[in-house]
Tab-separated table of C-alpha atoms and ligand atoms in Angstrom:
chain	number	residue	atom	x	y	z
A	298	UNK	CA	28.054	82.685	199.487
A	299	UNK	CA	24.613	84.388	200.415
A	300	UNK	CA	22.526	84.829	197.349
A	301	UNK	CA	22.176	88.315	196.117
A	302	UNK	CA	18.608	89.576	197.184
A	303	UNK	CA	18.432	92.036	194.240
A	304	UNK	CA	19.311	89.308	191.800
A	305	UNK	CA	16.741	86.998	193.428
A	306	UNK	CA	14.138	89.677	193.265
A	307	UNK	CA	14.882	90.259	189.486
A	308	UNK	CA	14.698	86.577	188.660
A	309	UNK	CA	11.289	86.310	190.401
A	310	UNK	CA	9.956	89.377	188.604
A	311	UNK	CA	11.269	88.091	185.196
A	312	UNK	CA	9.339	84.856	185.775
A	313	UNK	CA	6.093	86.508	186.864
A	314	UNK	CA	2.924	87.280	185.084
A	315	UNK	CA	1.155	88.731	188.081
A	316	UNK	CA	2.915	91.135	190.610
A	317	UNK	CA	1.553	93.052	193.516
A	318	UNK	CA	3.477	95.787	195.236
A	319	UNK	CA	2.513	96.412	198.658
A	320	UNK	CA	3.813	99.881	199.955
A	321	UNK	CA	3.967	101.750	203.213
A	322	UNK	CA	5.423	105.036	204.386
A	323	UNK	CA	8.929	104.094	203.909
A	324	UNK	CA	8.154	104.122	200.040
A	325	UNK	CA	7.445	107.807	200.421
A	326	UNK	CA	10.184	108.627	202.845
A	327	UNK	CA	12.628	109.360	200.072
A	328	UNK	CA	10.250	111.842	198.604
A	329	UNK	CA	10.344	113.747	201.818
A	330	UNK	CA	7.191	112.396	203.520
A	331	UNK	CA	7.892	111.418	207.178
A	332	UNK	CA	7.051	107.750	208.264
A	333	UNK	CA	5.071	106.916	211.274
A	334	UNK	CA	7.014	104.632	213.479
A	335	UNK	CA	10.813	105.516	212.555
A	336	UNK	CA	12.814	107.559	214.983
A	337	UNK	CA	11.450	110.853	213.569
A	338	UNK	CA	8.141	109.428	212.467
A	339	UNK	CA	4.892	111.212	213.165
A	340	UNK	CA	4.107	108.605	215.983
A	341	UNK	CA	7.249	109.300	217.909
A	342	UNK	CA	6.318	112.999	218.074
A	343	UNK	CA	2.491	112.957	218.221
A	344	UNK	CA	-0.141	110.826	219.860
A	345	UNK	CA	-2.252	109.047	217.183
A	346	UNK	CA	-5.339	108.733	219.725
A	347	UNK	CA	-5.373	112.693	219.666
A	348	UNK	CA	-5.079	113.168	215.922
A	349	UNK	CA	-6.247	109.947	213.955
A	350	UNK	CA	-9.366	108.828	215.484
A	351	UNK	CA	-13.020	109.706	215.199
A	352	UNK	CA	-13.151	110.524	218.988
A	353	UNK	CA	-10.203	112.929	218.644
A	354	UNK	CA	-12.009	114.536	215.648
A	355	UNK	CA	-15.267	114.918	217.622
A	356	UNK	CA	-13.492	116.387	220.688
A	357	UNK	CA	-11.256	118.801	218.957
A	358	UNK	CA	-11.910	119.055	215.184
A	359	UNK	CA	-9.679	122.216	214.846
A	360	UNK	CA	-6.671	120.559	216.261
A	361	UNK	CA	-7.137	117.507	214.106
A	362	UNK	CA	-7.608	119.730	211.049
A	363	UNK	CA	-4.509	121.889	211.976
A	364	UNK	CA	-2.385	118.595	211.670
A	365	UNK	CA	-3.856	117.535	208.413
A	366	UNK	CA	-3.676	121.189	207.008
A	367	UNK	CA	0.078	120.910	207.639
A	368	UNK	CA	0.357	117.555	206.056
A	369	UNK	CA	-1.547	118.509	203.019
A	370	UNK	CA	0.629	121.764	202.738
A	371	UNK	CA	3.876	119.543	202.862
A	372	UNK	CA	2.261	117.242	200.300
A	373	UNK	CA	1.977	120.012	197.810
A	374	UNK	CA	5.818	120.493	197.832
A	375	UNK	CA	6.842	116.803	197.290
A	376	UNK	CA	7.508	114.839	194.142
A	377	UNK	CA	7.526	110.944	193.454
A	378	UNK	CA	10.974	109.544	193.265
A	379	UNK	CA	12.754	107.359	190.709
A	380	UNK	CA	11.557	104.316	192.552
A	381	UNK	CA	7.763	105.315	192.086
A	382	UNK	CA	8.475	105.952	188.494
A	383	UNK	CA	10.025	102.469	188.013
A	384	UNK	CA	6.980	100.827	189.535
A	385	UNK	CA	4.776	102.803	187.145
A	386	UNK	CA	7.019	101.399	184.282
A	387	UNK	CA	6.761	97.868	185.575
A	388	UNK	CA	2.935	98.100	185.132
A	389	UNK	CA	3.418	97.987	181.440
A	390	UNK	CA	5.699	94.921	181.462
A	391	UNK	CA	3.398	92.281	183.007
A	392	UNK	CA	-0.092	91.263	182.330
A	393	UNK	CA	-1.302	91.623	186.054
A	394	UNK	CA	0.320	94.450	188.061
A	395	UNK	CA	-1.342	96.036	191.086
A	396	UNK	CA	0.070	98.552	193.627
A	397	UNK	CA	-1.564	98.169	197.065
A	398	UNK	CA	-0.557	101.086	199.333
A	399	UNK	CA	-1.281	102.297	202.811
A	400	UNK	CA	0.058	105.688	201.709
A	401	UNK	CA	-2.275	108.568	201.525
A	402	UNK	CA	-0.060	110.804	199.492
A	403	UNK	CA	-1.116	109.813	196.031
A	404	UNK	CA	2.505	109.603	194.921
A	405	UNK	CA	2.081	106.315	193.105
A	406	UNK	CA	-0.665	107.799	190.912
A	407	UNK	CA	1.492	111.004	190.365
A	408	UNK	CA	4.353	108.767	189.119
A	409	UNK	CA	2.032	107.214	186.547
A	410	UNK	CA	0.803	103.983	188.162
A	411	UNK	CA	-2.693	103.468	187.229
A	412	UNK	CA	-3.780	100.076	188.868
A	413	UNK	CA	-3.472	101.453	192.548
A	414	UNK	CA	-5.576	100.374	195.657
A	415	UNK	CA	-5.443	102.963	198.325
A	416	UNK	CA	-6.184	101.156	201.507
A	417	UNK	CA	-6.174	104.194	203.882
A	418	UNK	CA	-7.600	106.870	201.624
A	419	UNK	CA	-6.130	110.050	200.542
A	420	UNK	CA	-4.730	113.306	202.040
A	421	UNK	CA	-6.018	115.354	199.249
A	422	UNK	CA	-9.601	114.219	199.728
A	423	UNK	CA	-11.962	115.783	202.108
A	424	UNK	CA	-15.496	114.549	202.675
A	425	UNK	CA	-18.521	115.472	204.601
A	426	UNK	CA	-19.159	113.569	207.999
A	427	UNK	CA	-22.847	113.679	207.334
A	428	UNK	CA	-23.739	113.839	203.453
A	429	UNK	CA	-22.098	112.341	200.379
A	430	UNK	CA	-20.037	115.525	199.490
A	431	UNK	CA	-16.430	114.729	198.551
A	432	UNK	CA	-13.799	116.951	197.054
A	433	UNK	CA	-10.221	116.271	196.010
A	434	UNK	CA	-7.587	119.069	195.904
A	435	UNK	CA	-4.957	120.418	198.364
A	436	UNK	CA	-6.671	123.741	198.822
A	437	UNK	CA	-6.258	125.441	202.226
A	438	UNK	CA	-9.874	125.003	203.619
A	439	UNK	CA	-9.336	126.950	206.790
A	440	UNK	CA	-9.333	126.058	210.395
A	441	UNK	CA	-12.682	124.526	210.796
A	442	UNK	CA	-14.139	123.578	207.260
A	443	UNK	CA	-17.771	122.757	206.876
A	444	UNK	CA	-19.758	121.311	204.076
A	445	UNK	CA	-21.048	123.593	201.315
A	446	UNK	CA	-23.873	121.299	200.818
A	447	UNK	CA	-25.363	120.506	204.314
A	448	UNK	CA	-23.201	122.653	206.641
A	449	UNK	CA	-21.825	119.648	208.894
A	450	UNK	CA	-18.227	119.111	209.507
A	451	UNK	CA	-15.807	118.274	206.573
A	452	UNK	CA	-13.250	115.688	207.455
A	453	UNK	CA	-9.952	114.462	205.845
A	454	UNK	CA	-10.684	111.537	203.457
A	455	UNK	CA	-8.295	109.217	205.229
A	456	UNK	CA	-8.761	106.053	207.347
A	457	UNK	CA	-8.347	106.624	211.053
A	458	UNK	CA	-7.660	103.980	213.775
A	459	UNK	CA	-10.637	101.789	214.306
A	460	UNK	CA	-12.472	102.774	211.020
A	461	UNK	CA	-13.377	100.397	208.146
A	462	UNK	CA	-11.251	100.694	204.838
A	463	UNK	CA	-12.842	102.420	201.903
A	464	UNK	CA	-15.581	100.149	200.390
A	465	UNK	CA	-14.137	97.486	198.292
A	466	UNK	CA	-10.471	98.375	198.832
A	467	UNK	CA	-9.448	95.367	200.767
A	468	UNK	CA	-11.453	93.025	198.536
A	469	UNK	CA	-9.591	94.469	195.478
A	470	UNK	CA	-6.239	93.991	197.211
A	471	UNK	CA	-6.868	90.411	198.395
A	472	UNK	CA	-8.097	89.392	194.962
A	473	UNK	CA	-4.841	90.737	193.375
A	474	UNK	CA	-2.860	89.137	196.090
A	475	UNK	CA	-4.388	85.670	195.892
A	476	UNK	CA	-3.510	85.575	192.007
A	477	UNK	CA	-0.097	87.059	192.134
A	478	UNK	CA	3.137	85.074	191.486
A	479	UNK	CA	5.258	87.608	193.461
A	480	UNK	CA	4.425	90.167	196.157
A	481	UNK	CA	6.948	92.944	196.832
A	482	UNK	CA	6.523	94.605	200.187
A	483	UNK	CA	8.156	98.016	200.313
A	484	UNK	CA	8.656	100.267	203.251
A	485	UNK	CA	6.168	99.155	205.874
A	486	UNK	CA	6.596	98.195	209.458
A	487	UNK	CA	3.997	95.429	208.874
A	488	UNK	CA	2.145	96.191	212.206
A	489	UNK	CA	-1.143	97.720	210.911
A	490	UNK	CA	-4.025	95.367	209.987
A	491	UNK	CA	-5.300	94.314	207.694
A	492	UNK	CA	-2.545	95.659	205.271
A	493	UNK	CA	0.036	93.551	207.109
A	494	UNK	CA	-1.888	90.216	206.638
A	495	UNK	CA	-1.451	90.486	202.664
A	496	UNK	CA	1.929	89.063	202.786
A	497	UNK	CA	0.880	85.777	204.714
A	498	UNK	CA	-2.054	85.670	202.255
A	499	UNK	CA	0.322	85.768	199.323
A	500	UNK	CA	2.631	83.247	200.926
A	501	UNK	CA	-0.328	80.874	201.689
A	502	UNK	CA	-1.408	81.036	198.004
A	503	UNK	CA	2.062	79.983	196.697
A	504	UNK	CA	3.460	83.503	195.823
A	505	UNK	CA	6.944	84.465	196.632
A	506	UNK	CA	7.362	87.472	198.888
A	507	UNK	CA	10.115	90.031	198.584
A	508	UNK	CA	10.733	92.605	201.194
A	509	UNK	CA	12.432	95.986	200.577
A	510	UNK	CA	13.162	97.608	203.845
A	511	UNK	CA	16.404	98.728	205.721
A	512	UNK	CA	14.996	97.293	208.857
A	513	UNK	CA	13.621	93.696	209.748
A	514	UNK	CA	9.927	93.513	210.259
A	515	UNK	CA	7.406	90.721	211.103
A	516	UNK	CA	7.080	90.176	207.312
A	517	UNK	CA	10.739	89.315	206.909
A	518	UNK	CA	10.449	85.767	208.060
A	519	UNK	CA	7.934	85.033	205.289
A	520	UNK	CA	10.138	86.633	202.589
A	521	UNK	CA	12.059	84.547	200.001
A	522	UNK	CA	14.330	87.629	199.579
A	523	UNK	CA	14.902	90.766	201.747
A	524	UNK	CA	16.652	93.696	200.247
A	525	UNK	CA	18.037	95.761	203.164
A	526	UNK	CA	18.299	99.237	201.704
A	527	UNK	CA	16.353	102.361	200.767
A	528	UNK	CA	13.562	101.745	198.328
A	529	UNK	CA	14.643	103.960	195.516
A	530	UNK	CA	18.027	102.489	195.113
A	531	UNK	CA	16.733	99.000	195.685
A	532	UNK	CA	14.002	99.342	193.098
A	533	UNK	CA	16.368	100.935	190.462
A	534	UNK	CA	18.856	98.227	191.034
A	535	UNK	CA	16.276	95.345	190.810
A	536	UNK	CA	14.976	96.965	187.479
A	537	UNK	CA	18.412	96.942	186.169
A	538	UNK	CA	18.857	93.372	186.981
A	539	UNK	CA	15.558	92.526	185.629
A	540	UNK	CA	16.244	94.338	182.315
A	541	UNK	CA	19.530	92.374	182.076
A	542	UNK	CA	17.692	89.139	182.417
A	543	UNK	CA	15.171	90.076	179.959
A	544	UNK	CA	17.877	90.963	177.436
A	545	UNK	CA	19.283	87.618	177.593
A	546	UNK	CA	15.800	86.139	177.077
A	547	UNK	CA	15.235	88.410	174.102
A	548	UNK	CA	12.669	90.772	175.786
A	549	UNK	CA	10.179	90.930	178.721
A	550	UNK	CA	8.413	87.512	179.031
A	551	UNK	CA	5.617	88.233	181.277
A	552	UNK	CA	5.708	84.894	182.862
B	1173	LIG	P1	5.666	102.768	209.528
B	1173	LIG	O1	6.219	104.242	209.855
B	1173	LIG	O2	5.133	102.015	210.592
B	1173	LIG	O3	6.882	102.004	208.914
B	1173	LIG	C1	7.829	102.548	207.930
B	1173	LIG	C2	8.758	101.465	207.385
B	1173	LIG	O4	9.455	102.087	206.433
B	1173	LIG	C3	9.649	101.023	208.592
B	1173	LIG	O5	9.698	99.665	208.532
B	1173	LIG	C4	10.952	101.575	207.855
B	1173	LIG	O6	12.231	100.566	208.319
B	1173	LIG	C5	10.826	101.553	206.537
B	1173	LIG	N1	11.582	102.556	205.839
B	1173	LIG	C6	12.209	103.733	206.341
B	1173	LIG	N2	12.856	104.423	205.367
B	1173	LIG	C7	12.783	103.484	204.248
B	1173	LIG	C8	13.257	103.663	202.987
B	1173	LIG	N3	13.958	104.678	202.582
B	1173	LIG	N4	13.093	102.603	202.100
B	1173	LIG	C9	12.287	101.572	202.371
B	1173	LIG	N5	11.816	101.292	203.746
B	1173	LIG	C10	12.007	102.417	204.656
B	1173	LIG	O7	4.663	103.081	208.195
B	1173	LIG	P2	3.424	102.131	207.647
B	1173	LIG	O8	3.943	100.581	207.991
B	1173	LIG	O9	3.227	102.501	206.315
B	1173	LIG	O10	-2.152	104.444	208.982
B	1173	LIG	O11	2.359	102.625	208.766
B	1173	LIG	C11	1.189	101.915	208.382
B	1173	LIG	C12	-0.047	102.779	208.844
B	1173	LIG	O12	0.121	103.191	209.956
B	1173	LIG	C13	-0.039	104.077	208.009
B	1173	LIG	O13	-0.709	103.968	206.762
B	1173	LIG	C14	-0.720	104.982	209.095
B	1173	LIG	C15	-0.022	104.635	210.303
B	1173	LIG	O14	-0.899	104.934	211.405
B	1173	LIG	C16	-3.215	105.283	208.978
B	1173	LIG	O15	-2.893	106.581	208.949
B	1173	LIG	C17	-4.534	104.740	208.886
């Protein structure tokens, strides 16, 4: 009989003192935020070269801003789901718990997670292309927003293709992954670097990798257990199994 991946994941969590969650767009899909590479994902409808590069912004800032304006508006209407909230709960169960996310929607924070590394920036942040001006909210800034300090262009506070990650973010992520016992990779196609490399890094440091994704990905072959379902139900079921194990052990062990 095939081992039950939910049970396998729960047993790994019950024995871990340091856990990293690596989340991608599939994590937010069940809150109603589109993914990028699925059938109805953004990149099946739009060309990323025209919307998510510095060159595109220089050429047509109003067009790029229109796309981000719509995404910012949509974000104001979505909520974290039960899976996000469980992950926030898990943070209080184990001594080391880090969420590393490629998502720019801030939903992990809104669900209550505190130790979150945002590799690709945030949709609710805007910054000046010239000076240090940054602001964080979802206000509609109009078609072509300019910096109130220096007058240059304001841009979305996200990472575009070909850009560096926010200072220190990847270093924080790799430090957490190198010391973790378990890495749970949730809802990412595993094709965008350097985020995709975290699974291999974890495995090379002896951590167990669990994947939660309805589809197979390049990360699947590294995984000790693959839960092939939507993330909300998967996380809730893993949580129930973990709680069951902890009851038999007389409480959460934290390794
Ligand atoms: P993708 O759109 O590439 O992949 C989404 C993954 O989520 C796929 O593997 C789906 O099978 C999976 N998925 C879909 N629904 C799910 C669900 N309910 N539960 C669990 N998994 C589900 O998104 P990412 O891998 O996050 O970068 O994309 C990485 C980066 O590419 C993004 O951060 C973005 C994009 O270009 C930037 O904007 C810099």
